[in-house]
Short mmCIF file of C-alpha atoms in Angstrom, two decimals:
data_model
loop_
_atom_site.label_atom_id
_atom_site.label_comp_id
_atom_site.label_asym_id
_atom_site.label_seq_id
_atom_site.Cartn_x
_atom_site.Cartn_y
_atom_site.Cartn_z
CA SER A 1252 176.93 201.53 134.21
CA ALA A 1253 176.30 197.80 134.53
CA VAL A 1254 179.04 195.25 133.82
CA ILE A 1255 177.73 192.46 131.64
CA SER A 1256 179.44 189.13 131.09
CA GLN A 1257 178.36 186.98 128.19
CA LYS A 1258 179.46 183.37 127.66
CA PRO A 1259 180.65 181.92 125.40
CA SER A 1260 182.29 184.76 123.51
CA ARG A 1261 182.30 182.67 120.35
CA ASP A 1262 181.47 179.16 119.20
CA ILE A 1263 181.42 177.01 116.11
CA CYS A 1264 178.54 174.55 116.10
CA GLN A 1265 177.23 171.77 113.95
CA ARG A 1266 173.91 171.97 112.17
CA GLY A 1267 171.04 170.52 114.20
CA THR A 1268 172.61 171.13 117.61
CA SER A 1269 171.67 173.74 120.23
CA LEU A 1270 173.73 176.34 122.03
CA THR A 1271 172.89 178.11 125.29
CA ILE A 1272 174.30 181.59 125.80
CA GLN A 1273 174.58 183.04 129.28
CA CYS A 1274 174.31 186.67 130.34
CA GLN A 1275 175.36 187.72 133.85
CA VAL A 1276 175.07 191.26 135.23
CA ASP A 1277 176.93 192.62 138.23
CA SER A 1278 173.82 194.29 139.68
CA GLN A 1279 170.09 193.70 139.75
CA VAL A 1280 168.38 195.08 136.65
CA THR A 1281 164.76 195.44 135.67
CA MET A 1282 164.97 194.71 131.98
CA MET A 1283 167.09 192.25 130.05
CA PHE A 1284 166.97 191.91 126.28
CA TRP A 1285 168.39 189.58 123.64
CA TYR A 1286 169.35 190.90 120.19
CA ARG A 1287 170.65 189.28 117.03
CA GLN A 1288 173.11 190.92 114.64
CA GLN A 1289 173.38 189.03 111.38
CA PRO A 1290 176.61 189.43 109.37
CA GLY A 1291 177.01 193.00 108.16
CA GLN A 1292 173.57 193.93 109.49
CA SER A 1293 172.06 195.96 112.26
CA LEU A 1294 170.67 194.66 115.54
CA THR A 1295 167.22 193.13 115.79
CA LEU A 1296 165.46 192.47 119.08
CA ILE A 1297 164.65 188.81 119.62
CA ALA A 1298 162.85 189.08 122.94
CA THR A 1299 162.58 190.75 126.31
CA ALA A 1300 163.54 188.39 129.12
CA ASN A 1301 161.04 188.76 131.96
CA GLN A 1302 161.95 187.66 135.45
CA GLY A 1303 159.58 185.01 136.73
CA SER A 1304 157.49 184.76 133.57
CA GLU A 1305 157.74 183.84 129.92
CA ALA A 1306 159.81 186.04 127.63
CA THR A 1307 158.11 188.48 125.28
CA TYR A 1308 159.08 187.65 121.70
CA GLU A 1309 159.22 189.99 118.74
CA SER A 1310 157.55 189.24 115.45
CA GLY A 1311 159.47 186.56 113.58
CA PHE A 1312 160.96 184.94 116.67
CA VAL A 1313 159.42 182.01 118.52
CA ILE A 1314 159.99 180.33 121.85
CA ASP A 1315 160.63 176.89 120.35
CA LYS A 1316 163.58 178.23 118.37
CA PHE A 1317 164.90 180.71 120.97
CA PRO A 1318 163.92 179.59 124.47
CA ILE A 1319 164.89 182.13 127.13
CA SER A 1320 165.22 181.81 130.86
CA ARG A 1321 165.47 184.53 133.47
CA PRO A 1322 165.56 182.96 136.93
CA ASN A 1323 166.55 186.15 138.77
CA LEU A 1324 167.35 189.84 138.31
CA THR A 1325 171.01 189.31 137.36
CA PHE A 1326 171.01 186.34 134.98
CA SER A 1327 169.44 185.18 131.73
CA THR A 1328 170.07 182.55 129.08
CA LEU A 1329 169.20 182.36 125.41
CA THR A 1330 169.22 179.01 123.63
CA VAL A 1331 169.52 178.79 119.87
CA SER A 1332 167.85 175.48 119.05
CA ASN A 1333 168.22 173.10 116.12
CA MET A 1334 170.74 175.40 114.50
CA SER A 1335 171.22 175.94 110.80
CA PRO A 1336 173.84 178.06 108.97
CA GLU A 1337 171.27 180.89 108.82
CA ASP A 1338 171.61 181.20 112.60
CA SER A 1339 175.22 182.30 112.22
CA SER A 1340 175.17 185.73 113.88
CA ILE A 1341 176.30 187.72 116.84
CA TYR A 1342 173.89 187.39 119.76
CA LEU A 1343 173.94 190.24 122.26
CA CYS A 1344 172.47 190.61 125.70
CA SER A 1345 171.52 194.07 126.95
CA VAL A 1346 170.26 195.34 130.29
CA GLU A 1347 168.47 198.38 131.59
CA GLY A 1348 168.51 199.34 135.23
CA THR A 1349 165.56 200.46 137.28
CA GLY A 1350 164.78 204.11 136.60
CA GLU A 1351 167.32 204.32 133.80
CA ASN A 1352 166.59 204.95 130.16
CA ILE A 1353 169.80 203.42 128.88
CA GLN A 1354 170.60 199.94 127.61
CA TYR A 1355 174.06 198.54 128.14
CA PHE A 1356 175.32 195.71 125.99
CA GLY A 1357 177.46 192.68 126.57
CA ALA A 1358 180.36 191.92 124.24
CA GLY A 1359 178.23 189.43 122.33
CA THR A 1360 178.50 185.78 121.34
CA ARG A 1361 179.81 185.13 117.85
CA LEU A 1362 178.14 181.99 116.56
CA SER A 1363 179.08 180.14 113.39
CA VAL A 1364 176.99 177.15 112.32
CA LEU A 1365 178.51 174.69 109.89
CA GLY B 215 156.16 200.94 111.22
CA GLU B 216 159.21 202.13 113.03
CA ASP B 217 162.27 202.66 110.86
CA VAL B 218 165.70 204.18 111.36
CA GLU B 219 167.91 205.06 108.41
CA GLN B 220 171.60 205.90 108.23
CA SER B 221 174.11 206.33 105.46
CA LEU B 222 176.37 203.27 105.32
CA PHE B 223 179.84 204.74 105.01
CA LEU B 224 181.83 207.87 105.86
CA SER B 225 185.51 208.51 105.29
CA VAL B 226 187.36 211.45 106.86
CA ARG B 227 190.96 212.49 107.48
CA GLU B 228 192.40 212.48 110.96
CA GLY B 229 191.82 215.83 112.66
CA ASP B 230 188.73 216.65 110.61
CA SER B 231 185.18 216.64 111.97
CA SER B 232 182.87 213.74 111.20
CA VAL B 233 179.12 214.10 110.93
CA ILE B 234 176.98 210.98 110.94
CA ASN B 235 173.32 211.42 110.10
CA CYS B 236 170.23 209.45 111.02
CA THR B 237 166.52 209.75 110.27
CA TYR B 238 163.72 208.03 112.13
CA THR B 239 160.01 207.66 111.60
CA ASP B 240 158.46 207.12 115.03
CA SER B 241 157.32 210.48 116.34
CA SER B 242 156.64 208.95 119.74
CA SER B 243 160.35 208.22 120.25
CA THR B 244 161.33 209.66 123.57
CA TYR B 245 165.04 208.86 123.61
CA LEU B 246 167.56 208.63 120.78
CA TYR B 247 170.94 207.01 121.16
CA TRP B 248 174.31 206.67 119.50
CA TYR B 249 176.25 203.45 119.97
CA LYS B 250 179.75 202.56 118.74
CA GLN B 251 180.84 199.09 117.70
CA GLU B 252 184.52 198.41 117.19
CA PRO B 253 185.61 195.31 115.24
CA GLY B 254 184.93 192.14 117.20
CA ALA B 255 183.35 194.03 120.10
CA GLY B 256 179.90 194.63 121.51
CA LEU B 257 178.07 197.95 121.52
CA GLN B 258 179.33 200.87 123.55
CA LEU B 259 176.89 203.65 124.42
CA LEU B 260 178.37 206.95 123.29
CA THR B 261 175.61 209.38 124.13
CA TYR B 262 171.87 209.87 124.09
CA ILE B 263 169.40 212.72 123.85
CA PHE B 264 165.91 213.16 125.18
CA SER B 265 163.34 214.16 122.59
CA ASN B 266 162.64 217.54 124.17
CA MET B 267 166.24 218.63 123.65
CA ASP B 268 167.77 220.15 120.51
CA MET B 269 171.41 219.63 121.27
CA LYS B 270 173.70 217.81 123.63
CA GLN B 271 177.46 218.18 123.87
CA ASP B 272 179.86 215.78 125.55
CA GLN B 273 183.56 216.51 125.02
CA ARG B 274 184.26 215.83 121.32
CA LEU B 275 180.72 214.66 120.65
CA THR B 276 177.80 216.90 119.67
CA VAL B 277 174.33 215.52 119.08
CA LEU B 278 171.78 217.59 117.18
CA LEU B 279 168.11 216.68 117.09
CA ASN B 280 165.58 218.16 114.68
CA LYS B 281 162.34 216.68 115.92
CA LYS B 282 160.23 218.31 113.21
CA ASP B 283 162.26 216.59 110.48
CA LYS B 284 162.96 213.48 112.62
CA HIS B 285 166.66 213.95 111.99
CA LEU B 286 169.49 213.16 114.36
CA SER B 287 173.18 213.79 113.84
CA LEU B 288 176.40 212.96 115.65
CA ARG B 289 179.37 215.23 115.18
CA ILE B 290 182.80 214.04 116.25
CA ALA B 291 185.31 216.86 116.51
CA ASP B 292 189.01 216.27 115.83
CA THR B 293 188.39 212.73 114.60
CA GLN B 294 191.12 210.24 115.52
CA THR B 295 192.05 206.87 114.02
CA GLY B 296 190.67 205.28 117.20
CA ASP B 297 187.25 206.60 116.22
CA SER B 298 187.15 204.17 113.28
CA ALA B 299 184.16 201.93 113.99
CA ILE B 300 180.52 201.35 113.12
CA TYR B 301 178.14 203.91 114.62
CA PHE B 302 174.54 202.94 115.25
CA CYS B 303 171.67 205.33 115.77
CA ALA B 304 168.77 203.92 117.81
CA GLU B 305 165.39 205.12 118.96
CA SER B 306 163.35 204.00 121.91
CA ASP B 307 159.66 204.13 122.58
CA ARG B 308 160.04 204.36 126.32
CA ILE B 309 156.36 204.74 127.00
CA ASN B 310 155.43 201.34 125.65
CA THR B 311 158.27 198.84 125.62
CA GLY B 312 161.71 200.34 125.99
CA LYS B 313 162.69 198.38 122.92
CA LEU B 314 165.46 199.87 120.78
CA ILE B 315 165.12 200.16 117.01
CA PHE B 316 168.53 200.40 115.35
CA GLY B 317 169.66 201.90 112.08
CA GLN B 318 171.87 199.92 109.72
CA GLY B 319 175.02 201.47 111.11
CA THR B 320 177.51 203.90 109.55
CA THR B 321 181.06 202.68 109.06
CA LEU B 322 183.45 205.53 109.85
CA GLN B 323 186.87 205.23 108.27
CA VAL B 324 189.50 207.66 109.56
CA LYS B 325 192.54 208.07 107.32
CA PRO B 326 195.83 209.21 108.85
#
């Protein structure tokens, strides 16, 4: 299985600021995904991070609010822009290797917005 | 649309078996998964089953799939206090996107 490092593990941010979350994998992977887990809730897919092209966003999520980069096959970032308290959640990166049908998750970034 | 439903809470005594149930709506789901989330941690893949299988066993874990009823269950034999966590069922439409649709999660409480 892939080893995924997510940074930061947690942060407390002020309203109106932005936070960039990093996801690093120890091997090249085809697919990388970003999920949000709101307090006491399940996981919802934000977007699929595509290497070399724009991310594919799910309904309800937009690039201006959640810009994503994926410069290579082992790294991606998610930015949470112009934060409000409603953005307080756990943000998780997941990866899927070539030929696999399994997604592995990072430990998540616990974000609190004041 | 796609939907995955789970009961929210299960309490068992240590040593008993736990059965966590899940229903899904997307008949095109090709893979179904069980993930475990311990407090303050990310998601750990426990097991998964391909849609053409009825059952899969892995040590203390048994997954049963009833494709006709779109029902999935996870049985944990000899439940231990370390099994206390939130268990998420998820389905994947591998043919189109590979995106996972998660249930709400079942909190398993194991009493000593």
